[in-house]
Each structure stands twice: as structure tokens, then as C-alpha cells.
C-alpha positions as a Markdown table, in Angstrom:
| # | Residue | x | y | z |
|---|---|---|---|---|
| 1 | Met | 7.2 | 62.5 | -119.3 |
| 2 | Arg | 4.8 | 64.7 | -121.2 |
| 3 | Leu | 2.2 | 66.6 | -119.1 |
| 4 | Thr | -0.7 | 68.8 | -120.2 |
| 5 | Gly | -3.0 | 71.2 | -118.3 |
| 6 | Gly | -6.5 | 72.4 | -118.3 |
| 7 | Val | -7.9 | 75.5 | -116.5 |
| 8 | Asp | -11.6 | 75.9 | -116.1 |
| 9 | Val | -12.5 | 79.5 | -115.1 |
| 10 | Gly | -16.0 | 79.4 | -113.8 |
| 11 | Ser | -18.2 | 82.1 | -112.4 |
| 12 | Thr | -17.6 | 81.2 | -108.8 |
| 13 | Gln | -14.6 | 78.9 | -108.8 |
| 14 | Thr | -11.5 | 78.3 | -111.0 |
| 15 | Lys | -10.1 | 74.8 | -111.4 |
| 16 | Ala | -6.8 | 73.6 | -112.7 |
| 17 | Val | -5.8 | 70.0 | -113.6 |
| 18 | Val | -2.6 | 68.5 | -115.0 |
| 19 | Ile | -2.5 | 65.0 | -116.5 |
| 20 | Asp | 0.2 | 62.6 | -117.7 |
| 21 | Glu | 0.5 | 60.6 | -120.9 |
| 22 | Gln | -1.7 | 57.9 | -119.4 |
| 23 | Arg | -4.4 | 60.5 | -118.8 |
| 24 | Asn | -4.1 | 60.3 | -115.1 |
| 25 | Ile | -4.6 | 63.4 | -113.0 |
| 26 | Val | -1.3 | 64.2 | -111.4 |
| 27 | Ala | -2.1 | 67.7 | -110.1 |
| 28 | Arg | -5.2 | 69.7 | -109.3 |
| 29 | Cys | -6.3 | 72.9 | -107.5 |
| 30 | Leu | -9.4 | 74.9 | -106.9 |
| 31 | Val | -9.6 | 78.5 | -106.0 |
| 32 | Asp | -12.4 | 81.1 | -105.8 |
| 33 | Thr | -12.6 | 83.1 | -109.0 |
| 34 | Gly | -13.2 | 86.5 | -107.4 |
| 35 | Ala | -13.0 | 89.8 | -109.3 |
| 36 | Asn | -9.6 | 89.2 | -110.9 |
| 37 | Val | -10.2 | 86.4 | -113.4 |
| 38 | Ile | -6.7 | 86.4 | -114.9 |
| 39 | Glu | -5.2 | 86.2 | -111.4 |
| 40 | Ala | -7.5 | 83.3 | -110.4 |
| 41 | Ala | -6.5 | 81.3 | -113.5 |
| 42 | Gln | -2.8 | 81.8 | -112.7 |
| 43 | Ser | -3.2 | 81.1 | -109.0 |
| 44 | Ala | -5.0 | 77.8 | -109.6 |
| 45 | Phe | -2.5 | 76.6 | -112.1 |
| 46 | Ser | 0.5 | 77.7 | -110.1 |
| 47 | Ala | -0.8 | 76.1 | -106.9 |
| 48 | Ala | -1.6 | 72.9 | -108.7 |
| 49 | Leu | 2.0 | 72.7 | -110.0 |
| 50 | Lys | 3.6 | 73.7 | -106.7 |
| 51 | Ala | 1.6 | 71.1 | -104.6 |
| 52 | Ser | 2.7 | 68.3 | -106.9 |
| 53 | Gly | 6.3 | 69.4 | -107.4 |
| 54 | Ile | 5.9 | 70.1 | -111.2 |
| 55 | Gly | 7.8 | 72.8 | -113.0 |
| 56 | Pro | 6.0 | 75.0 | -115.4 |
| 57 | Asp | 8.3 | 73.9 | -118.3 |
| 58 | Gln | 7.2 | 70.3 | -117.8 |
| 59 | Val | 3.6 | 71.2 | -118.9 |
| 60 | Lys | 3.7 | 71.1 | -122.7 |
| 61 | Tyr | 0.3 | 72.5 | -123.5 |
| 62 | Val | -2.5 | 74.2 | -121.6 |
| 63 | Ile | -6.1 | 74.8 | -122.7 |
| 64 | Gly | -8.5 | 77.2 | -121.0 |
| 65 | Thr | -12.2 | 76.6 | -120.7 |
| 66 | Gly | -15.2 | 78.0 | -118.8 |
| 67 | Tyr | -16.7 | 81.5 | -119.1 |
| 68 | Gly | -13.3 | 83.1 | -118.4 |
| 69 | Arg | -11.4 | 80.8 | -120.8 |
| 70 | Tyr | -10.0 | 83.8 | -122.7 |
| 71 | Lys | -8.5 | 85.1 | -119.5 |
| 72 | Val | -6.1 | 82.1 | -119.2 |
| 73 | Ser | -3.2 | 84.3 | -120.3 |
| 74 | Phe | -0.7 | 81.5 | -120.4 |
| 75 | Gly | -3.0 | 79.1 | -122.3 |
| 76 | Asp | -2.3 | 77.9 | -125.8 |
| 77 | Lys | -5.9 | 77.5 | -126.9 |
| 78 | Gln | -9.5 | 77.8 | -125.7 |
| 79 | Val | -12.3 | 75.2 | -125.8 |
| 80 | Thr | -15.9 | 75.6 | -124.7 |
| 81 | Glu | -17.0 | 74.2 | -121.3 |
| 82 | Ile | -19.6 | 72.2 | -123.1 |
| 83 | Ser | -17.0 | 70.2 | -125.0 |
| 84 | Cys | -14.7 | 69.9 | -122.0 |
| 85 | His | -17.4 | 68.6 | -119.6 |
| 86 | Gly | -18.5 | 66.1 | -122.2 |
| 87 | Arg | -14.9 | 64.9 | -122.8 |
| 88 | Gly | -14.1 | 64.8 | -119.1 |
| 89 | Ala | -17.2 | 62.9 | -118.1 |
| 90 | Ala | -16.7 | 60.3 | -120.9 |
| 91 | His | -13.1 | 59.8 | -119.8 |
| 92 | Met | -13.9 | 59.5 | -116.1 |
| 93 | Phe | -16.9 | 57.3 | -116.7 |
| 94 | Pro | -16.6 | 55.3 | -120.0 |
| 95 | Gly | -20.1 | 54.6 | -121.2 |
| 96 | Thr | -21.4 | 58.0 | -120.4 |
| 97 | Cys | -24.1 | 59.1 | -122.9 |
| 98 | Thr | -25.7 | 62.0 | -121.0 |
| 99 | Val | -24.1 | 64.7 | -118.8 |
| 100 | Ile | -25.8 | 67.1 | -116.4 |
| 101 | Asp | -23.5 | 69.8 | -115.3 |
| 102 | Met | -24.5 | 72.1 | -112.5 |
| 103 | Gly | -22.4 | 75.1 | -111.6 |
| 104 | Gly | -22.8 | 78.4 | -109.8 |
| 105 | Gln | -24.5 | 80.4 | -112.6 |
| 106 | Asp | -25.8 | 77.9 | -115.1 |
| 107 | Ser | -26.8 | 74.3 | -115.7 |
| 108 | Lys | -26.2 | 72.2 | -118.9 |
| 109 | Ala | -27.6 | 69.0 | -120.2 |
| 110 | Ile | -25.2 | 67.4 | -122.7 |
| 111 | Arg | -25.5 | 64.3 | -125.0 |
| 112 | Val | -22.2 | 62.7 | -125.9 |
| 113 | Lys | -20.7 | 60.0 | -128.1 |
| 114 | Pro | -18.5 | 57.3 | -126.4 |
| 115 | Asp | -15.4 | 59.4 | -127.0 |
| 116 | Gly | -17.0 | 62.5 | -125.4 |
| 117 | Glu | -17.8 | 64.2 | -128.7 |
| 118 | Ile | -20.9 | 66.4 | -128.3 |
| 119 | Ile | -24.1 | 65.3 | -130.0 |
| 120 | Asp | -26.5 | 67.9 | -128.5 |
| 121 | Phe | -26.8 | 70.2 | -125.5 |
| 122 | Cys | -28.9 | 72.9 | -123.9 |
| 123 | Met | -28.4 | 75.2 | -121.0 |
| 124 | Asn | -30.4 | 77.6 | -118.7 |
| 125 | Asp | -28.0 | 80.5 | -119.2 |
| 126 | Lys | -30.8 | 83.0 | -118.9 |
| 127 | Cys | -32.0 | 81.9 | -115.4 |
| 128 | Ala | -30.1 | 80.7 | -112.4 |
| 129 | Ala | -33.1 | 78.8 | -110.8 |
| 130 | Gly | -31.6 | 75.4 | -111.5 |
| 131 | Thr | -28.1 | 76.2 | -110.3 |
| 132 | Gly | -25.8 | 76.6 | -107.3 |
| 133 | Arg | -26.8 | 80.2 | -107.1 |
| 134 | Phe | -30.4 | 79.1 | -106.2 |
| 135 | Leu | -29.0 | 76.9 | -103.4 |
| 136 | Gly | -26.9 | 79.9 | -102.3 |
| 137 | Ala | -30.0 | 82.0 | -101.9 |
| 138 | Ala | -31.6 | 79.3 | -99.7 |
| 139 | Ala | -28.5 | 79.1 | -97.7 |
| 140 | Lys | -28.4 | 82.8 | -97.1 |
| 141 | Ala | -32.1 | 82.9 | -96.0 |
| 142 | Leu | -31.5 | 80.1 | -93.5 |
| 143 | Gly | -28.1 | 81.2 | -92.3 |
| 144 | Met | -26.5 | 78.0 | -93.4 |
| 145 | Thr | -23.4 | 77.0 | -95.3 |
| 146 | Leu | -23.7 | 75.4 | -98.7 |
| 147 | Asp | -22.0 | 72.2 | -97.4 |
| 148 | Asp | -24.8 | 71.8 | -94.9 |
| 149 | Leu | -27.7 | 72.1 | -97.3 |
| 150 | Gly | -27.7 | 68.6 | -98.8 |
| 151 | Pro | -27.3 | 66.6 | -95.6 |
| 152 | Thr | -30.0 | 68.6 | -93.9 |
| 153 | Ala | -32.4 | 68.2 | -96.9 |
| 154 | Leu | -32.0 | 64.4 | -96.7 |
| 155 | Lys | -33.6 | 64.5 | -93.2 |
| 156 | Ser | -36.9 | 65.8 | -94.6 |
| 157 | Asn | -40.2 | 64.0 | -94.0 |
| 158 | Lys | -42.6 | 66.1 | -96.1 |
| 159 | Pro | -41.0 | 68.6 | -98.6 |
| 160 | Val | -42.7 | 71.9 | -99.3 |
| 161 | Lys | -43.3 | 72.9 | -102.9 |
| 162 | Ile | -41.1 | 75.8 | -104.0 |
| 163 | Ser | -43.0 | 77.7 | -106.7 |
| 164 | Thr | -40.7 | 80.5 | -107.6 |
| 165 | Thr | -38.6 | 80.1 | -110.7 |
| 166 | Cys | -36.5 | 83.2 | -109.9 |
| 167 | Thr | -33.4 | 83.1 | -107.7 |
| 168 | Val | -34.1 | 86.8 | -106.7 |
| 169 | Phe | -37.3 | 85.7 | -105.0 |
| 170 | Ala | -36.0 | 82.3 | -103.6 |
| 171 | Glu | -34.9 | 83.9 | -100.3 |
| 172 | Ala | -38.3 | 85.4 | -99.8 |
| 173 | Glu | -40.1 | 82.2 | -100.4 |
| 174 | Val | -37.9 | 80.2 | -98.1 |
| 175 | Leu | -38.5 | 82.8 | -95.3 |
| 176 | Ser | -42.2 | 82.6 | -96.0 |
| 177 | Trp | -42.3 | 78.9 | -95.5 |
| 178 | Leu | -40.3 | 79.3 | -92.2 |
| 179 | Gly | -43.0 | 81.8 | -91.1 |
| 180 | Lys | -45.6 | 79.2 | -91.8 |
| 181 | Gly | -43.9 | 76.8 | -89.4 |
| 182 | Lys | -42.3 | 74.5 | -91.9 |
| 183 | Thr | -39.1 | 72.8 | -90.9 |
| 184 | Val | -35.7 | 73.7 | -92.4 |
| 185 | Glu | -35.4 | 70.1 | -93.6 |
| 186 | Asp | -38.7 | 70.2 | -95.5 |
| 187 | Ile | -37.9 | 73.6 | -97.0 |
| 188 | Leu | -34.5 | 72.5 | -98.2 |
| 189 | Trp | -35.7 | 69.2 | -99.7 |
| 190 | Gly | -38.3 | 71.3 | -101.6 |
| 191 | Val | -35.5 | 73.5 | -102.9 |
| 192 | His | -33.5 | 70.5 | -104.1 |
| 193 | Lys | -36.6 | 68.9 | -105.7 |
| 194 | Ser | -37.3 | 72.2 | -107.5 |
| 195 | Ile | -33.8 | 72.4 | -108.9 |
| 196 | Ala | -34.0 | 68.7 | -110.0 |
| 197 | Thr | -37.3 | 69.3 | -111.8 |
| 198 | Arg | -35.7 | 72.2 | -113.8 |
| 199 | Ser | -32.7 | 70.1 | -114.6 |
| 200 | Phe | -34.9 | 67.2 | -115.8 |
| 201 | Gly | -36.5 | 69.6 | -118.2 |
| 202 | Leu | -33.1 | 70.4 | -119.7 |
| 203 | Leu | -32.2 | 66.7 | -119.9 |
| 204 | Arg | -35.5 | 65.8 | -121.7 |
| 205 | Arg | -34.6 | 68.3 | -124.4 |
| 206 | Val | -31.4 | 66.5 | -125.3 |
| 207 | Gly | -32.7 | 63.0 | -124.5 |
| 208 | Val | -32.0 | 61.0 | -121.3 |
| 209 | Val | -29.8 | 58.1 | -122.2 |
| 210 | Asp | -27.9 | 55.9 | -119.8 |
| 211 | Gln | -25.3 | 56.3 | -118.5 |
| 212 | Ile | -25.8 | 59.7 | -116.9 |
| 213 | Thr | -22.9 | 61.5 | -115.3 |
| 214 | Phe | -23.4 | 64.5 | -112.9 |
| 215 | Thr | -20.6 | 67.1 | -113.0 |
| 216 | Gly | -19.9 | 70.5 | -111.6 |
| 217 | Gly | -19.6 | 71.8 | -108.0 |
| 218 | Val | -23.2 | 71.1 | -107.1 |
| 219 | Ala | -22.5 | 67.4 | -107.8 |
| 220 | Asn | -20.8 | 67.3 | -104.4 |
| 221 | Asn | -24.2 | 67.9 | -102.7 |
| 222 | Pro | -25.7 | 64.5 | -101.6 |
| 223 | Gly | -29.2 | 66.0 | -101.5 |
| 224 | Met | -28.9 | 67.1 | -105.2 |
| 225 | Ile | -27.7 | 63.7 | -106.2 |
| 226 | Lys | -30.7 | 62.0 | -104.5 |
| 227 | Ala | -33.2 | 64.6 | -105.9 |
| 228 | Leu | -32.0 | 64.0 | -109.5 |
| 229 | Glu | -31.9 | 60.2 | -109.1 |
| 230 | Glu | -35.5 | 60.2 | -107.8 |
| 231 | Ile | -36.9 | 62.3 | -110.7 |
| 232 | Leu | -34.9 | 60.3 | -113.3 |
| 233 | Asp | -35.4 | 57.0 | -111.6 |
| 234 | Lys | -31.8 | 56.2 | -112.5 |
| 235 | Lys | -28.5 | 56.1 | -110.7 |
| 236 | Leu | -26.0 | 58.8 | -111.6 |
| 237 | Asn | -22.3 | 58.6 | -112.1 |
| 238 | Val | -20.7 | 61.0 | -109.6 |
| 239 | Ser | -17.0 | 61.4 | -109.0 |
| 240 | Lys | -15.3 | 63.0 | -106.0 |
| 241 | Asp | -13.6 | 65.1 | -108.7 |
| 242 | Ser | -16.9 | 66.2 | -110.3 |
| 243 | His | -16.0 | 69.9 | -110.0 |
| 244 | Phe | -12.8 | 69.3 | -111.9 |
| 245 | Met | -14.5 | 67.6 | -114.9 |
| 246 | Gly | -14.2 | 70.7 | -117.2 |
| 247 | Ala | -10.6 | 71.2 | -116.4 |
| 248 | Leu | -9.9 | 67.5 | -116.9 |
| 249 | Gly | -11.6 | 67.7 | -120.3 |
| 250 | Ala | -9.4 | 70.7 | -121.2 |
| 251 | Ala | -6.3 | 68.8 | -120.2 |
| 252 | Leu | -7.3 | 65.8 | -122.3 |
| 253 | Phe | -7.8 | 68.1 | -125.4 |
| 254 | Ala | -4.4 | 69.5 | -124.6 |
| 255 | Met | -2.8 | 66.0 | -124.6 |
| 256 | Asp | -4.5 | 65.4 | -128.0 |
| 257 | Ala | -2.8 | 68.6 | -129.3 |
| 258 | Val | 0.6 | 67.5 | -128.0 |
| 259 | Glu | 0.3 | 64.1 | -129.6 |
| 260 | Ala | -0.7 | 65.7 | -132.9 |
| 261 | Gly | 2.5 | 67.6 | -132.8 |
| 262 | Gln | 1.2 | 71.1 | -131.9 |
| 263 | Thr | 3.6 | 73.3 | -130.0 |
| 264 | Ser | 3.1 | 75.4 | -126.9 |
| 265 | Ala | 3.9 | 78.9 | -125.7 |
| 266 | Glu | 6.3 | 79.1 | -122.7 |
| 267 | Lys | 4.4 | 78.7 | -119.4 |
| 268 | Gly | 4.8 | 80.9 | -116.4 |
| 269 | Ala | 4.1 | 80.0 | -112.8 |
């Protein structure tokens, strides 16, 4: 049985995926990236293999992706996260035409062909206002965990308007609304709606075409899903493995390479 791997080294988390010849995920792992990017990539890959009882020599090809893709020291090739998220989304949800990827430091809107090939994309790489980092600032101000933000926001009756477009000032604005007597629920729903509005701007630049697939770690946030669906007036495809979509795309590209007869360097675990 031929296996291939993908390692997505993101700004906050590193994800590893291994697939078989039927393109099924047979191993996965997620770790915090931390300061040592090389170690994070190795740790995620090794843990994925160990948890599934797979030996390093069974994985025939590995592709690195994400901002730290060149730090995947055991990888055979590097592919951009844009291409990998597009490929992974189209594989997970056949019929995907548009992808919104929301990570810790940036957000991306991607238009793809049925096979996941990129048609167009844009990203907010110069500002973190539409990303997980913006949610992190709100969580810090309110003394909450990231996991609690979405469910709490969904209890809102009257969201406040978040006007800042800078993550640096998000914490101050959240505290300001608290001082004015607004509820935590209404403040958080305002934060989610603000992020959704910025994401909608990205999507409009590439064209909003059904089906739309939401990827990245923030896609695990139910409040963010609802905020996006409301502003788009469309249902989103969301997988429980949304945060692994880039790594999955990388593993799929790796399988293409194996089937094309490309050879791999020896893997370490």
C-alpha cells in the first residue's frame, strides 16, 4: 500500500496528514507551531505516524505547505497553501467553487476549478482583522478561551458594531463596550460579524460562486460559520477536519507525484 503525507506549517498550528491510494486520511495530527518550526513539523508528522502504527518508510512522498513549508526538513517538495487549501477543499467537498480559509494570521478567498486548480485568490496578509488573531484579542480582553467564543456569540440578542479594523485596538474596543454595559454575548457577536464582513470583501474580489467551503482552524467556530452564512445568504461546506485541509491538499499533491513516478528522499520519524 502506497501512502503519502502533507505537513501544513501554519503561524499558530502545524498539521500533518497521511493518505492512502484511495485518498482516504489514515493518519493526522495537530500541534502548536511554537518558536521551533522545524521541530513542530517533525513532531506533527511523527505523532501522526505513531498514532496510526505507520512506519516512516511506508510514506513514499511528503509535501510541505504553509508559511513554514521550507522548514519541513524531511519533505520532498513544497507547494503553496493557496494551492493546497484549494485542492483539499475540492477533494473533501466535490463541487466546491469558492474557498474561504481563515487561519491565525491571515484569511484567503480562493476560486477553484472542479479538480481544485486555482482560478484566482486574494488574501489579507497585511492585516489580521479578519483572522483568528482578531478573535484571540477579543478572548484575551474577556478572559475567555477561543473555544467559548462562538457558542457565547450565538446567544446574542443585539450585537454591537465593532468599528476597529486593527487587531491591536480590538481589545480596547471590546473593553470599551463592556464599560458601556453591553453584554459579552452582544460584543462577541459584533466581533464575529465584523470578521465576516471583512471576509465577504475578500470573497467578492474573487467572485462568490456556489459551493463555498470554509477551511482553516476558525472554521471550527460555530459563531463564525453562522456569521458568514448570514452575510453570504448561503450555506457553507464545513468539515470536522477543516483545519487539516491544507495538509490534506499537500498529501494529495504528494500522491500525484508518486503516481507520476517521482521518487522520495528517505523519511525520518
